[in-house]
Each structure stands twice: as structure tokens, then as C-alpha cells.
Amino acid sequence: MKKLTYLFGLLGLMGLIFISSCSDDDDGGSTAAPSVTAPAITSVQVGQSVDLSFSVTTPGGYKSSSVSQSSGSATVSTEPAAGATSGTVVVSYTAGTSAGAATVTLTVTDNADQTGSQNGTVNVSDSPVPTISGIPATASIVGGNTLEVTAELAAEDGIATFTVVIDGTTTAIDSTFTGSPTSANVPVAYPTSLVTATTTAEIVFTVTDGDGDDVSFTHTLTIEPPSEVELASSRLGLAEYPGFDAATNTLTMIKGITYILDGFVFVNYGQTLVIQEGVVIKGLPGQGSGASALIVARGGTIEANGTADEPIIMTGVADNLQGSVLNESNALWGGLIILGTATNNECNGGVCGTNIEGLPADTEPRGIFGYGDTEILGPNGELVDENGADYATIPTGGQEVTFTEDAADDSGVLNYVSVRHGGSIIGDNNEINGITFGAVGTGTEVEFIEVWSNLDDGIEFFGGTVNLKYVVLGYIGDDFIDYDLGYDGHIQYALAYQKASTSVSSDPNFGEHDGGSSPDDATPFGSPIFSHITYYGADADGLQALVFYRDNAGGEIWNSIFHNADGQILIEDRSGEDSYERFLAGQPGGDNDNRIFISNNLFSDISVGGVDLANINDVFGAVDGNDLNDVPASTTAIQGAFGPINAIGAPDFGTTGTSIFVPSQAGDAATGGADASAVDPFFDNVTFRGAFDPAATTNWIDGWTKTAEVIQ
């Protein structure tokens, strides 16, 4: 069919698409006048009808609309609700009997009688124009999902092009059609992002025929925030999950959305997990390979930045955070595991091949920690099952990585993170700790973290050098702080709070301090320094020991309080290499780096076998292996070294709420603290003992910890 000559002048009218709004706002209204945005030029055949969608903004509240046209007829068919501040006005336009360019003018009036208008242009053709069908005018979708529609196109003059414009950005779908077909069905997929508030996207579909006639159809998509997003275990790590940014290899967990972990969810090598303040992460229940946990593999990064007002909470799905589970409930899910390449004696002199505790060693090679090994990774940092299915060559987009020792290994940030009700059982003597650090280095920032009601240990370190400040451990089933394999970091300001009924293991300790493992004399021995810890026990708490040094472990405890607990600080003395060797190494003139040293600590209401200790020397002892009834003669030397530099006293704790952990300014803990910053600049120089400043007006555990909530 022939085109009329008016089309040659149509280009001069193209500027009418978005003519500036003409407003009658001389009435001095305090709000802005309405603004109107016209749709793109569309085409219609003589005598036929087409809908035009005008976007309107009415700060003064929508009142009414009117329409005029240069030819044909037009009526308002759809308009916003009265008082709305934005929306869409749909004008139904019917072309007249003559071809040409028609102008349709929409005028909008607000509640202050201010007006705004805009001109839209319609190309009226004497030949049939293309049509678009199969797409609804509106739809709603939950963010993170994909809108999928099929555009049904028809054009007697043959389809030339089809374009999709999403919020002003053109997306090529199938811009050319071989052979100019008269009909085509084109699938369109629009992936949406996770959102925290309802938002909309405008999608404009335009088809053009062989004679240059075009028709546009506007679809308005409403995107709703999801209440939950489930993350299933994946070899690709974060890459399969909604919201993953492939350009930066980053997934951001958004405040207002609850994330459900179904299985072992990994942050693979090269990937970053960003967790916004206030995010809640919940793990599904399960044991063995069916457990759920969040694992940051070597080379992955976690950026968990909560605040005191909006902490990041990790818990089980049964916990609605409103008391749906008992305070003592544990093993509702796994826990948090972070792996790095920092110093540890498992790797010393050889290649690491050890999976971290809490992960099945035979099926999950991403659980390896440490250094000295070379791995072939897929394009998303994935390792595969080592049982005969490893990559033999580097896959497309993959790489070969050699993991090297880095004491300053940076696995990211944990700030104001509370991990609750964890500890799924993987196998015999293999449970998931609340938080596990496997060879994590000093480049990792960890401050204000809590583990609450975990079946196994609160925090366990497998080597590494990571430093921690402001740590809360409550209702722990086994050891509150456990370290192995040469851990050599620092901890300042920590609370270990026990309730008797929550000691569920056969040998719980406030601290289980282990050194090497096969052999015990592997170096480095492990010599972390703890300062300003409050170990707060309960009657009949079932502790094996306050702190138990074993397997050639060293370590130092300064400026701390041990209160209301049954047990001693024990140092293993057996034939061969043992922790007693670390004690001897640290005696005057000895090794300051791999020693046991306990100084400036206050002991209050400590008993052994139900008998209160009145002599500070009795707090310390040696033990042959794990037989607490076998007391070697070396006990005398240990008591002679540590008795004079520690004390039995009365912290004079408060009596209500979290003040029960805070000493009185007149109590024995208010003074006597040594300057730990002289040992390492990581430490603050404060003169009180224990985790809490007697002179502080607020308690740093209030407002964000489960511990504070329970104590209140």
C-alpha cells in the first residue's frame, strides 16, 4: 500500500512528543501545578481507535481531566483516584476520515484548580497499521522475579522492527524480521530487582511495519517487595540468587527482606555478600548434609554492617524473634563459617587439605581452609565434588588459584551481628559452632558480635590471626571460646554468660585452648591474648574448667573477671610436648610470644567440687591429660607463678538487667587493670577489669543482643 505525502512532513512534528507542560498556576497555590507526560507517537488507521496513556503528577491532588483533539474524537477512559498525587490517564482516541497527524491534548486539574497540559501526536494512516496484543496494560510482580510476556504482533504491510523501552532505556528484542512477516509472537523477559518499597516500571512496546507505520503499547509493571527470599545450596555460590550483580560479583541482602537458607549457602571465591543493617537471615532445620549454614569460602568476602539500633540477626526459621522458641533452644540450624588463608599450624610445612569442622569433608571442597594448595575454579569461583568430578582443566571463564599464606587475610566485616539458636549436628563429634573462623586474618574486622544458645561452641578459631572486640556469648552448650591449630589473634571486651541448664556437653569450659593437632608440637603453638573478659557462670554450671590449656597451646588472659563458676584454670602436663611446656617457656626471661601468662584477673565466687576457693593459688592447677583427678606436682610451680599476680575479690556487680555484669565503681574490679595497649596497640588502655566500664552510663550490649533481652 502507498503512503500519503503527509508522512514526509511528519518528522517536523516529532518534537510534539514531549512538549513542555503549560501550566495555569497563577492562583498562588503552595503546591506545584500538575505535570503531564505524553506517550510516544503512535499510529492508527482511519476510523479506528487507539488508547493513549499519559503519565500525570499532581502534587496538589488529582481532581479531573479533559481532552481535546485536532481531528477525530477522544474521551478520557481511565483516570487516577480523586486526590492521587500521580497516576495514568488513558485517552481513547478514534481517528476521523482523513489521514494525517492528529494532536490530542490532555489537561489535568488538581484540587487547587491548577492545571497542566500536554500534547500527544497520533499518526492517522489510510492503510492498516500494526497491532500489538497479548500484553496486559498492568501487572504486579514480586521483586527478584522475572516478568515474562509474549507480544503478539501483526502488520499487513509486514513487520519491520519491534522495540521495547523500559523506563526510557531501549532494549533490543528482535529489531529486524527476515522476510517481513505479517505476524510474529515475540517473548519478552524482564528480570526485576529486589526492592524494599513498592515501585513501578514503564515498559513501552513499539512495532513498525514496512510502510513506516508504528504502534506503541504501554505496560505499567508494579514491583512489590518480597517478604522472604529463599537461597538454596548452589555450586555457583551467590551467582544463582535474586539480586546478584554479575558485574561486581556481589549480592546485597536488603533490609526488610528475610533470607531463608536451605542447605549450605556459600560465598564463593571472588564473590562478596553485603548484608544491610537490620537484615534477618534464617536457616532451615536439618542435620548432616541436610543442615543449613552460611559459609564464606577462601577468597570470598562478607560485609555485614549492622548497627546497635538495627543489628543483623541470624537464627532458625522457627524463631519469629517474638518468643516463638525457648531461650535455651539450640540446633535449629547451623551457623556462620568464615574461611581464610592466614597462619595456622595445620598448614605449616605442608599442603592444607583439611575441611573445616561442621562441613562434610568428603563432599564439600569449598570447606578447605588455610593455604599451600592449588585449585581449579569455575567462572563463579566454584569448586566441585572432589570424588572424581574435579575440573581437570580450566573451564571457560574459570581460573587456577594457588592459595598462599597471608596473616593479614581479609574476609570482610562483622559489625553488630547476632547468631542465635544454631549448632546443627553434621556427624559424630562434628557440630557447627555459632561462629567458626578458619584461618581468618587480621584484615578482617570483627566488632560487636553475639552467639546465643548454640549447641556446640560459641566461637571456635582454627588457626588464624583475626582480632575481636565486643563479643557476647550466652547459653552455650559446650565451650564458649575454643581455639585450635595455632590461633594467634587478640580479643578485648567479651562476655561469656552461662546458665546451668544450657551446658549440654560432657566437658564444657569457658575456654578450651588447644594448640597443635597431629602432632601436638606443630608450630606456631597458638598464643592469643585476651583482655577484659567477663566470665559469668551459674551455680552447678557443670564446667570442666574455667579455662583448659591443652595440646601445647599457649595464650594470655589479662584484666578479666571470673565470677560464680565451678572450676579452675588448668594446664595440661603430660609426658612430651604439652601446654606445661608453654608455661615454662613464658617464665621470667623466657618466650613472650608462645607462652601461657595469666595476670591482673579477679576471681569472685569460684568453687571446686562445690567448695568455695578462698586462696587464689587454688584457682590454678596442672592436670595429666584429661584426668582431672590426677594432679601433677607441676601445680605448685603454676600456682607460684600466677597466684601472686591475680586476686580473689568482689566486683560488686549490679542487681537488675544487664547491670548484673557491670562492676561497681567502688568494687575490686574498678581498678587494677594493666595497660594491654603496651603489649599490642590493638588493645585500649583502660584501668578497670572485665568487659564493662563501671563508670559508663550505657551498657554496650543493650539494645542489640539476645543476651540483654533475656536478662531484662
XYZ file of C-alpha atoms in Angstrom:
712
model
C 0.000 0.000 0.000
C 1.064 3.590 -0.684
C 1.867 6.158 1.935
C 0.305 9.614 1.660
C 2.620 12.568 1.191
C 1.816 13.938 4.645
C 4.311 11.476 6.081
C 7.200 13.450 4.621
C 6.243 16.277 6.938
C 5.835 14.069 9.952
C 9.431 14.465 11.043
C 8.700 18.107 11.702
C 6.060 17.076 14.194
C 8.269 14.647 16.129
C 9.085 17.320 18.661
C 5.454 17.227 19.779
C 6.064 14.004 21.683
C 7.134 15.788 24.815
C 6.138 19.445 24.520
C 6.790 21.332 27.731
C 3.888 21.475 30.147
C 1.763 24.600 30.024
C 0.533 25.422 33.491
C -2.064 27.824 34.769
C -0.745 28.299 38.271
C -1.344 31.982 38.887
C -3.588 31.272 41.844
C -0.573 31.254 44.142
C -1.087 27.675 45.290
C 1.508 26.375 47.714
C 1.977 23.132 45.776
C 3.366 22.648 42.285
C 0.942 22.588 39.379
C 0.171 19.286 37.645
C 2.620 17.985 35.062
C 1.732 15.705 32.164
C 3.945 13.440 30.061
C 2.596 12.300 26.686
C 3.158 8.865 25.195
C 5.343 8.294 22.181
C 3.863 8.933 18.738
C 1.594 6.072 17.756
C -0.300 5.168 14.606
C -3.911 4.293 13.918
C -5.866 3.571 10.742
C -8.551 5.933 9.536
C -11.749 5.347 11.510
C -10.050 3.055 14.061
C -9.357 3.624 17.777
C -6.198 3.590 19.885
C -5.500 4.190 23.580
C -3.001 6.855 24.631
C -1.508 6.617 28.143
C -0.470 9.975 29.653
C 1.570 9.917 32.885
C 0.483 12.635 35.321
C 1.900 14.074 38.512
C -0.453 16.070 40.734
C 1.199 17.236 43.996
C -1.997 19.130 44.851
C -4.165 16.023 44.475
C -5.897 14.824 41.322
C -9.308 16.385 40.578
C -10.227 15.930 36.907
C -9.070 15.653 33.301
C -10.320 16.968 29.966
C -9.219 16.196 26.446
C -9.343 17.961 23.069
C -8.154 16.889 19.638
C -7.360 18.413 16.242
C -9.345 15.743 14.389
C -11.368 12.659 15.181
C -12.745 12.228 18.683
C -11.254 11.493 22.120
C -12.515 10.682 25.602
C -10.889 10.007 28.967
C -11.423 6.306 29.653
C -9.284 5.763 32.751
C -8.032 8.250 35.357
C -6.408 8.261 38.805
C -8.431 8.214 42.001
C -9.509 11.541 43.433
C -6.705 13.105 45.458
C -3.949 10.912 43.965
C -0.583 12.616 43.529
C 0.390 10.578 40.477
C -1.026 8.078 38.036
C -2.024 7.424 34.459
C -4.783 8.958 32.367
C -5.790 6.765 29.440
C -7.360 8.605 26.496
C -9.326 6.609 23.929
C -8.807 8.280 20.547
C -10.857 7.449 17.425
C -9.410 8.692 14.141
C -11.500 10.642 11.674
C -11.880 10.009 7.957
C -8.727 11.811 6.833
C -5.120 10.689 7.108
C -2.545 12.982 8.698
C -1.033 13.930 12.021
C -3.585 14.418 14.787
C -2.889 16.256 18.031
C -4.513 15.069 21.267
C -4.264 17.500 24.193
C -4.807 16.326 27.773
C -5.422 18.914 30.506
C -5.293 17.880 34.168
C -6.732 19.898 37.072
C -5.745 19.460 40.717
C -7.668 20.217 43.912
C -6.275 23.765 43.924
C -7.675 24.254 40.403
C -4.170 24.439 38.989
C -3.799 22.886 35.556
C -1.159 21.222 33.464
C -1.448 20.064 29.874
C 0.469 18.159 27.257
C 0.079 17.329 23.559
C 0.316 13.833 22.169
C 0.619 13.008 18.487
C -1.168 10.284 16.544
C -0.217 9.277 13.024
C -3.523 8.631 11.212
C -2.933 6.379 8.204
C -5.222 5.363 5.340
C -3.587 1.926 5.375
C -3.834 -0.750 8.071
C -1.387 -0.167 10.933
C 0.377 -2.778 13.018
C -1.172 -4.164 16.175
C 0.218 -5.425 19.470
C -1.809 -7.804 21.632
C -1.284 -10.421 24.325
C 0.174 -7.974 26.855
C -1.908 -6.704 29.767
C -1.936 -2.997 30.477
C -0.787 -3.598 34.055
C 0.735 -6.387 36.109
C 2.267 -6.885 39.535
C 5.312 -8.946 40.407
C 7.463 -9.595 43.471
C 10.927 -8.077 43.133
C 13.644 -10.521 42.183
C 11.343 -12.419 39.830
C 11.092 -12.066 36.059
C 8.139 -10.712 34.107
C 7.535 -12.957 31.111
C 5.031 -11.966 28.412
C 4.573 -12.743 24.726
C 3.924 -9.828 22.385
C 1.603 -10.915 19.578
C 2.448 -8.708 16.581
C 0.504 -8.270 13.337
C 1.056 -5.990 10.313
C -0.468 -6.284 6.828
C 2.478 -4.370 5.392
C 4.943 -6.725 7.101
C 6.726 -6.350 10.431
C 9.906 -4.317 10.079
C 11.046 -3.689 13.667
C 9.989 -4.286 17.253
C 11.487 -2.444 20.230
C 10.960 -2.400 23.965
C 11.732 0.673 26.064
C 11.979 0.114 29.803
C 11.958 3.291 31.891
C 13.410 5.237 28.990
C 16.093 2.701 28.067
C 15.732 0.861 24.760
C 16.257 -2.883 24.910
C 16.796 -4.733 21.632
C 14.479 -7.705 21.457
C 14.283 -8.668 17.788
C 14.779 -5.400 15.981
C 14.631 -6.832 12.458
C 12.451 -9.512 10.911
C 13.651 -11.532 7.938
C 11.125 -11.632 5.130
C 8.812 -9.007 6.695
C 6.318 -11.471 8.207
C 2.759 -10.282 8.712
C 2.624 -11.792 12.203
C 5.038 -12.861 14.944
C 4.971 -13.877 18.586
C 7.924 -12.403 20.481
C 8.668 -13.494 24.087
C 9.821 -10.697 26.368
C 11.532 -11.331 29.721
C 12.172 -8.520 32.194
C 14.112 -9.503 35.339
C 13.277 -7.260 38.280
C 15.472 -6.304 41.191
C 14.717 -6.837 44.854
C 13.058 -3.732 46.270
C 12.230 -2.595 49.780
C 9.248 -0.459 48.764
C 6.661 -0.757 46.015
C 7.863 0.766 42.772
C 6.769 0.810 39.133
C 8.404 0.349 35.765
C 7.006 1.658 32.482
C 7.530 -0.688 29.547
C 6.687 0.646 26.081
C 6.382 -1.872 23.240
C 6.561 -0.484 19.681
C 6.096 -2.331 16.393
C 6.785 -0.711 12.990
C 5.601 -2.074 9.635
C 7.179 -1.993 6.213
C 5.474 1.311 5.306
C 6.794 3.057 8.424
C 3.555 2.925 10.410
C 4.135 2.176 14.074
C 2.024 1.414 17.108
C 3.077 1.582 20.736
C 1.605 -0.139 23.751
C 2.450 0.952 27.305
C 2.568 -1.594 30.110
C 2.896 -0.485 33.743
C 4.585 -3.056 35.961
C 4.212 -2.766 39.735
C 7.127 -4.305 41.629
C 6.384 -5.366 45.197
C 8.980 -6.071 47.885
C 9.149 -9.745 48.850
C 8.784 -10.701 52.482
C 11.186 -13.640 52.070
C 13.837 -14.826 49.643
C 14.972 -18.445 49.799
C 18.580 -19.285 48.986
C 19.177 -22.943 48.178
C 22.594 -24.560 48.238
C 24.401 -23.910 44.952
C 27.793 -24.722 43.437
C 27.730 -21.249 41.906
C 27.640 -19.589 45.311
C 25.784 -16.298 45.177
C 25.539 -16.205 41.378
C 22.192 -18.026 41.203
C 20.353 -15.852 43.688
C 17.981 -12.924 43.028
C 19.756 -9.589 43.124
C 23.236 -10.905 42.255
C 25.287 -8.301 40.396
C 27.460 -10.193 37.925
C 29.483 -7.051 37.121
C 30.795 -6.823 40.691
C 30.200 -10.428 41.829
C 28.152 -9.009 44.696
C 24.868 -9.966 46.307
C 23.276 -7.420 48.628
C 20.831 -8.639 51.255
C 18.298 -5.847 51.636
C 16.767 -4.614 54.873
C 13.123 -5.549 55.159
C 13.548 -8.940 53.481
C 14.028 -12.179 55.431
C 16.509 -14.533 53.754
C 15.972 -18.267 54.195
C 18.989 -20.588 53.941
C 18.169 -24.019 52.546
C 21.367 -26.026 52.880
C 24.975 -24.863 52.792
C 24.912 -21.399 51.208
C 28.402 -20.343 50.096
C 30.058 -17.076 49.259
C 32.458 -18.435 46.648
C 35.961 -17.296 45.790
C 35.816 -13.761 44.332
C 32.249 -13.107 45.500
C 31.060 -10.565 48.071
C 27.982 -10.795 50.269
C 26.802 -7.397 51.530
C 24.284 -7.552 54.381
C 22.482 -4.327 55.194
C 21.641 -3.290 58.738
C 18.514 -4.907 60.132
C 18.552 -7.925 57.803
C 17.256 -11.203 59.263
C 18.706 -14.477 57.955
C 17.050 -17.772 58.945
C 18.324 -21.283 58.402
C 16.095 -24.279 57.775
C 16.440 -27.167 60.227
C 18.392 -30.266 59.285
C 21.271 -32.473 60.313
C 24.246 -33.941 58.460
C 24.383 -32.950 54.804
C 20.873 -31.538 55.196
C 21.967 -28.832 57.611
C 21.792 -25.125 56.735
C 24.656 -22.699 57.236
C 26.206 -19.557 55.758
C 29.801 -20.176 54.665
C 32.320 -17.656 53.357
C 34.873 -19.668 51.377
C 38.515 -18.683 50.949
C 38.676 -15.646 48.711
C 35.058 -14.744 49.415
C 34.058 -11.673 51.419
C 31.235 -10.849 53.817
C 30.339 -7.228 54.559
C 27.835 -7.458 57.427
C 27.377 -3.954 58.775
C 24.629 -3.879 61.353
C 24.107 -1.143 63.904
C 23.156 -1.036 67.577
C 19.657 0.024 66.549
C 19.394 -2.425 63.650
C 21.582 -5.484 64.220
C 21.904 -8.281 61.681
C 20.267 -11.403 63.114
C 20.959 -14.977 62.014
C 18.681 -17.614 63.515
C 16.470 -20.612 62.735
C 13.214 -20.407 60.766
C 11.258 -21.427 63.871
C 12.324 -18.190 65.578
C 9.912 -15.326 64.873
C 12.014 -13.050 67.114
C 8.943 -12.644 69.325
C 9.418 -15.580 71.677
C 8.281 -18.442 69.437
C 11.213 -20.587 70.628
C 12.612 -21.085 74.111
C 15.673 -19.105 75.064
C 17.520 -22.423 75.532
C 16.551 -23.828 72.117
C 19.554 -24.805 70.015
C 20.473 -26.733 66.857
C 17.578 -25.096 64.978
C 20.029 -24.512 62.104
C 23.789 -24.499 61.540
C 25.730 -21.277 61.970
C 28.202 -18.875 60.363
C 31.523 -20.163 58.999
C 34.261 -17.898 57.629
C 37.385 -19.320 55.980
C 40.663 -17.634 55.078
C 44.337 -18.174 54.324
C 46.020 -16.850 57.468
C 48.680 -18.536 59.573
C 47.868 -21.885 61.154
C 49.882 -24.922 62.170
C 47.775 -27.350 60.153
C 49.442 -25.952 57.008
C 52.926 -25.427 58.430
C 55.434 -27.242 56.255
C 52.864 -28.841 54.024
C 49.768 -28.502 51.940
C 46.432 -27.957 53.640
C 43.711 -30.359 52.715
C 41.518 -30.137 55.753
C 37.874 -29.208 55.708
C 36.617 -27.003 58.476
C 34.657 -28.543 61.323
C 30.946 -28.507 60.607
C 31.099 -29.348 56.888
C 31.089 -32.823 55.332
C 34.737 -33.353 54.354
C 34.066 -35.809 51.548
C 31.593 -33.736 49.546
C 32.401 -30.045 50.042
C 35.917 -28.944 48.972
C 34.948 -25.297 49.408
C 35.230 -26.013 53.129
C 39.035 -26.192 52.939
C 40.812 -23.504 54.966
C 44.427 -22.364 55.003
C 46.959 -22.310 52.197
C 49.518 -24.239 50.192
C 47.099 -25.853 47.742
C 46.236 -25.069 44.130
C 42.672 -25.365 42.907
C 40.917 -25.009 39.563
C 37.843 -22.820 39.902
C 34.846 -22.349 37.665
C 33.703 -18.945 36.362
C 31.758 -18.283 39.584
C 34.562 -19.347 41.910
C 33.036 -22.783 42.287
C 34.865 -25.944 43.316
C 33.170 -29.224 42.566
C 32.890 -32.539 44.374
C 36.373 -33.953 44.826
C 35.110 -37.518 44.423
C 36.114 -37.942 40.807
C 34.415 -34.830 39.487
C 37.086 -32.146 39.821
C 37.909 -29.829 36.963
C 40.823 -31.401 35.096
C 41.422 -28.269 33.040
C 40.495 -24.641 33.484
C 36.916 -24.182 32.231
C 35.809 -21.215 30.149
C 35.735 -18.189 32.430
C 37.476 -20.126 35.196
C 40.939 -19.827 36.694
C 43.636 -21.713 38.553
C 44.333 -20.315 42.012
C 47.183 -21.066 44.394
C 46.280 -20.163 47.967
C 49.216 -18.583 49.797
C 49.707 -17.724 53.441
C 48.518 -14.244 54.432
C 48.433 -13.303 58.113
C 46.509 -10.155 57.105
C 43.870 -12.166 55.199
C 40.734 -10.024 54.750
C 37.450 -11.915 54.792
C 35.364 -8.777 55.336
C 33.468 -7.195 58.208
C 31.161 -8.341 61.010
C 29.599 -5.474 62.947
C 26.561 -5.870 65.205
C 25.808 -9.432 64.159
C 23.825 -11.777 66.440
C 23.910 -15.522 65.659
C 21.211 -17.436 67.529
C 19.928 -20.973 68.184
C 22.457 -22.794 65.977
C 24.609 -25.890 66.167
C 23.238 -28.493 63.743
C 24.935 -31.897 64.088
C 26.879 -32.987 60.999
C 28.182 -36.279 62.391
C 29.807 -37.847 65.454
C 31.807 -35.146 67.246
C 31.145 -32.778 64.353
C 28.745 -29.958 65.095
C 28.561 -26.461 63.689
C 29.755 -23.747 66.047
C 27.908 -20.468 66.418
C 30.677 -18.663 64.518
C 33.665 -20.539 63.121
C 36.821 -18.749 61.973
C 39.102 -20.972 59.884
C 42.486 -19.330 59.270
C 40.913 -15.855 59.160
C 43.382 -12.960 59.249
C 43.882 -9.561 60.812
C 42.472 -7.808 57.757
C 39.011 -8.986 58.832
C 37.117 -6.564 61.107
C 35.019 -8.165 63.843
C 33.316 -5.969 66.454
C 30.023 -6.286 68.334
C 29.098 -9.897 67.671
C 26.936 -12.296 69.662
C 26.368 -16.043 69.713
C 23.278 -17.103 71.645
C 22.186 -20.614 72.631
C 24.390 -22.721 70.365
C 24.537 -26.489 70.824
C 28.305 -26.701 70.377
C 30.937 -23.999 70.906
C 30.136 -20.318 70.839
C 33.168 -19.256 68.791
C 35.919 -21.540 67.573
C 39.145 -20.485 65.883
C 41.073 -22.913 63.709
C 44.342 -21.061 63.409
C 44.337 -17.547 62.032
C 45.101 -14.123 63.427
C 41.728 -12.351 63.422
C 41.112 -9.844 66.240
C 37.774 -9.306 68.003
C 36.272 -6.585 70.168
C 32.922 -6.515 71.955
C 31.867 -10.158 71.956
C 28.826 -11.669 73.697
C 28.407 -15.413 74.223
C 25.320 -16.647 76.043
C 23.745 -20.011 76.862
C 26.453 -22.033 75.090
C 26.211 -25.843 75.078
C 29.935 -26.611 75.042
C 32.913 -24.264 75.123
C 32.381 -20.534 74.975
C 35.710 -19.789 73.273
C 37.630 -22.632 71.669
C 40.828 -22.266 69.699
C 42.999 -24.757 67.863
C 45.790 -25.046 65.300
C 47.848 -22.057 66.353
C 45.301 -19.243 66.672
C 47.208 -16.047 67.400
C 44.721 -13.183 67.497
C 43.513 -10.782 70.203
C 40.160 -10.340 71.944
C 39.137 -7.386 74.120
C 35.779 -6.851 75.864
C 33.893 -10.138 75.840
C 31.096 -11.565 77.968
C 30.672 -15.316 78.465
C 27.343 -15.807 80.246
C 26.231 -19.251 81.292
C 23.050 -20.819 82.568
C 23.471 -24.225 84.205
C 20.811 -25.979 82.118
C 22.463 -24.965 78.854
C 25.759 -26.839 79.456
C 24.777 -29.818 77.349
C 28.181 -31.314 76.537
C 30.110 -33.631 78.865
C 33.093 -31.288 79.235
C 32.180 -27.614 78.719
C 34.680 -24.871 79.512
C 34.605 -21.123 79.416
C 37.738 -21.534 77.323
C 39.139 -24.633 75.627
C 42.557 -23.594 74.417
C 44.156 -26.184 72.131
C 47.445 -25.999 70.299
C 48.501 -28.406 67.565
C 46.880 -31.473 66.154
C 48.832 -34.423 64.858
C 51.439 -33.553 66.019
C 50.799 -31.511 69.139
C 54.130 -29.731 68.761
C 53.235 -28.207 65.379
C 54.140 -24.536 65.240
C 53.078 -21.808 65.673
C 51.782 -23.051 69.001
C 48.980 -20.564 69.322
C 49.339 -17.712 71.738
C 46.365 -15.318 71.560
C 45.943 -12.529 74.083
C 42.585 -11.957 75.784
C 41.969 -8.845 77.848
C 38.876 -7.561 79.665
C 36.737 -10.672 79.544
C 33.841 -11.251 81.943
C 33.247 -14.952 82.523
C 29.904 -15.048 84.345
C 28.773 -18.505 85.425
C 25.903 -20.126 87.247
C 25.558 -22.442 90.211
C 26.030 -26.086 89.208
C 27.001 -24.995 85.712
C 28.813 -28.286 85.058
C 32.027 -26.710 83.781
C 35.034 -28.971 83.356
C 37.307 -25.973 83.814
C 37.273 -22.210 83.716
C 39.971 -22.408 81.062
C 41.764 -25.554 79.892
C 45.121 -25.254 78.101
C 45.918 -28.414 76.121
C 47.983 -29.815 73.268
C 50.853 -27.363 73.572
C 48.569 -24.322 73.446
C 49.805 -21.030 74.789
C 47.774 -17.924 75.460
C 47.392 -14.944 77.766
C 44.478 -13.656 79.838
C 44.650 -10.149 81.289
C 42.353 -7.821 83.207
C 39.402 -10.219 83.322
C 36.740 -11.345 85.808
C 35.758 -14.947 86.573
C 32.536 -14.981 88.604
C 30.188 -17.574 90.105
C 31.624 -20.683 88.438
C 32.808 -24.124 89.435
C 36.261 -24.987 88.092
C 39.886 -23.976 87.798
C 42.309 -22.739 85.183
C 44.046 -25.966 84.185
C 47.248 -26.547 82.244
C 47.902 -29.958 80.751
C 51.136 -31.577 81.939
C 51.874 -34.952 80.452
C 54.939 -36.631 79.023
C 56.313 -34.949 75.910
C 55.176 -31.699 74.357
C 52.230 -30.155 76.199
C 50.881 -26.842 77.413
C 53.041 -27.033 80.535
C 55.970 -26.507 78.132
C 54.307 -23.253 77.061
C 54.024 -22.282 80.728
C 57.712 -22.957 81.296
C 58.638 -21.074 78.124
C 56.988 -17.953 79.459
C 58.675 -17.782 82.819
C 60.865 -14.738 83.538
C 63.407 -14.277 80.796
C 61.585 -16.708 78.529
C 59.498 -16.607 75.339
C 56.951 -13.775 75.237
C 55.354 -14.956 72.011
C 54.385 -18.574 72.647
C 53.699 -18.624 76.348
C 50.939 -19.015 78.898
C 50.571 -15.901 81.001
C 47.641 -15.023 83.284
C 47.746 -11.682 85.070
C 45.656 -8.943 86.720
C 42.483 -11.052 86.794
C 39.840 -11.044 89.512
C 38.153 -14.242 90.735
C 34.804 -13.993 92.516
C 32.686 -16.828 93.965
C 34.773 -19.573 92.379
C 34.426 -23.112 93.687
C 35.794 -26.575 93.012
C 33.545 -29.525 93.732
C 31.110 -27.189 95.457
C 33.768 -25.826 97.845
C 34.401 -22.085 97.596
C 38.001 -21.105 96.968
C 39.455 -18.647 99.448
C 43.079 -18.924 98.336
C 43.962 -17.501 94.932
C 46.554 -20.238 94.404
C 43.799 -22.852 94.356
C 42.356 -21.330 91.199
C 45.305 -22.715 89.203
C 46.354 -26.270 88.628
C 48.039 -28.799 86.376
C 46.350 -31.911 85.078
C 47.631 -35.070 83.450
C 45.808 -35.282 80.124
C 42.066 -35.166 80.602
C 42.138 -36.863 84.025
C 41.193 -34.011 86.306
C 41.787 -36.216 89.343
C 45.457 -36.669 88.522
C 47.218 -33.546 89.820
C 50.903 -33.399 88.843
C 53.499 -31.808 91.060
C 53.829 -29.043 88.480
C 50.709 -27.499 90.032
C 52.954 -25.928 92.643
C 55.024 -24.107 90.034
C 51.927 -22.866 88.228
C 50.366 -21.601 91.452
C 53.606 -19.902 92.435
C 53.756 -18.063 89.125
C 50.154 -16.925 88.778
C 48.804 -16.708 92.325
C 50.707 -13.521 93.235
C 49.647 -11.626 90.094
C 45.907 -12.387 90.306
C 43.375 -11.901 93.087
C 40.198 -13.116 94.722
C 37.848 -10.199 95.243
C 34.353 -8.723 94.954
C 33.405 -6.911 91.737
C 30.184 -5.746 93.435
C 28.007 -6.272 90.363
C 24.660 -4.556 89.850
C 21.394 -6.317 90.563
C 18.980 -5.560 87.701
C 19.010 -6.028 83.946
C 22.389 -6.054 82.288
C 23.861 -4.201 85.264
C 24.443 -7.667 86.742
C 27.566 -7.772 84.556
C 28.804 -4.275 85.444
C 31.072 -3.839 88.478
C 30.522 -1.066 90.975
C 32.864 1.885 90.848
C 33.674 1.007 94.443
C 34.239 -2.704 93.748
C 37.517 -4.524 93.319
C 37.152 -4.647 89.504
C 37.007 -0.871 89.067
C 40.783 -0.678 89.237
C 43.751 -2.970 88.881
C 43.738 -3.328 85.103
C 47.114 -3.295 83.385
C 47.804 -1.386 80.183
C 47.237 -4.015 77.489
C 48.000 -1.465 74.774
C 51.628 -1.689 75.832
C 51.529 -5.321 74.686
C 49.747 -4.607 71.402
C 48.225 -1.386 70.020
C 45.021 -3.293 69.179
C 44.053 -3.017 72.847
C 42.550 0.035 74.528
C 44.310 1.267 77.643
C 41.668 1.100 80.398
C 42.198 0.560 84.112
C 39.066 -1.442 85.028
C 38.795 -5.206 84.830
C 36.179 -7.206 82.954
C 34.199 -6.356 79.831
C 32.245 -3.383 81.185
C 33.317 0.059 82.349
C 31.929 0.723 85.854
C 31.738 4.451 85.036
C 29.877 4.073 81.713
C 26.354 5.499 81.518
C 25.225 2.872 78.991
C 25.977 -0.793 78.545
C 27.377 -1.725 75.134
C 25.350 -4.985 74.975
C 21.986 -3.227 75.403
C 19.567 -2.899 72.515
C 21.033 -5.363 70.016
C 21.808 -8.638 71.817
C 19.532 -11.521 72.729
C 21.505 -11.720 75.970
C 20.377 -8.266 77.036
C 16.801 -9.077 76.039
C 16.758 -12.203 78.192
C 18.405 -10.530 81.180
C 15.847 -7.713 81.136
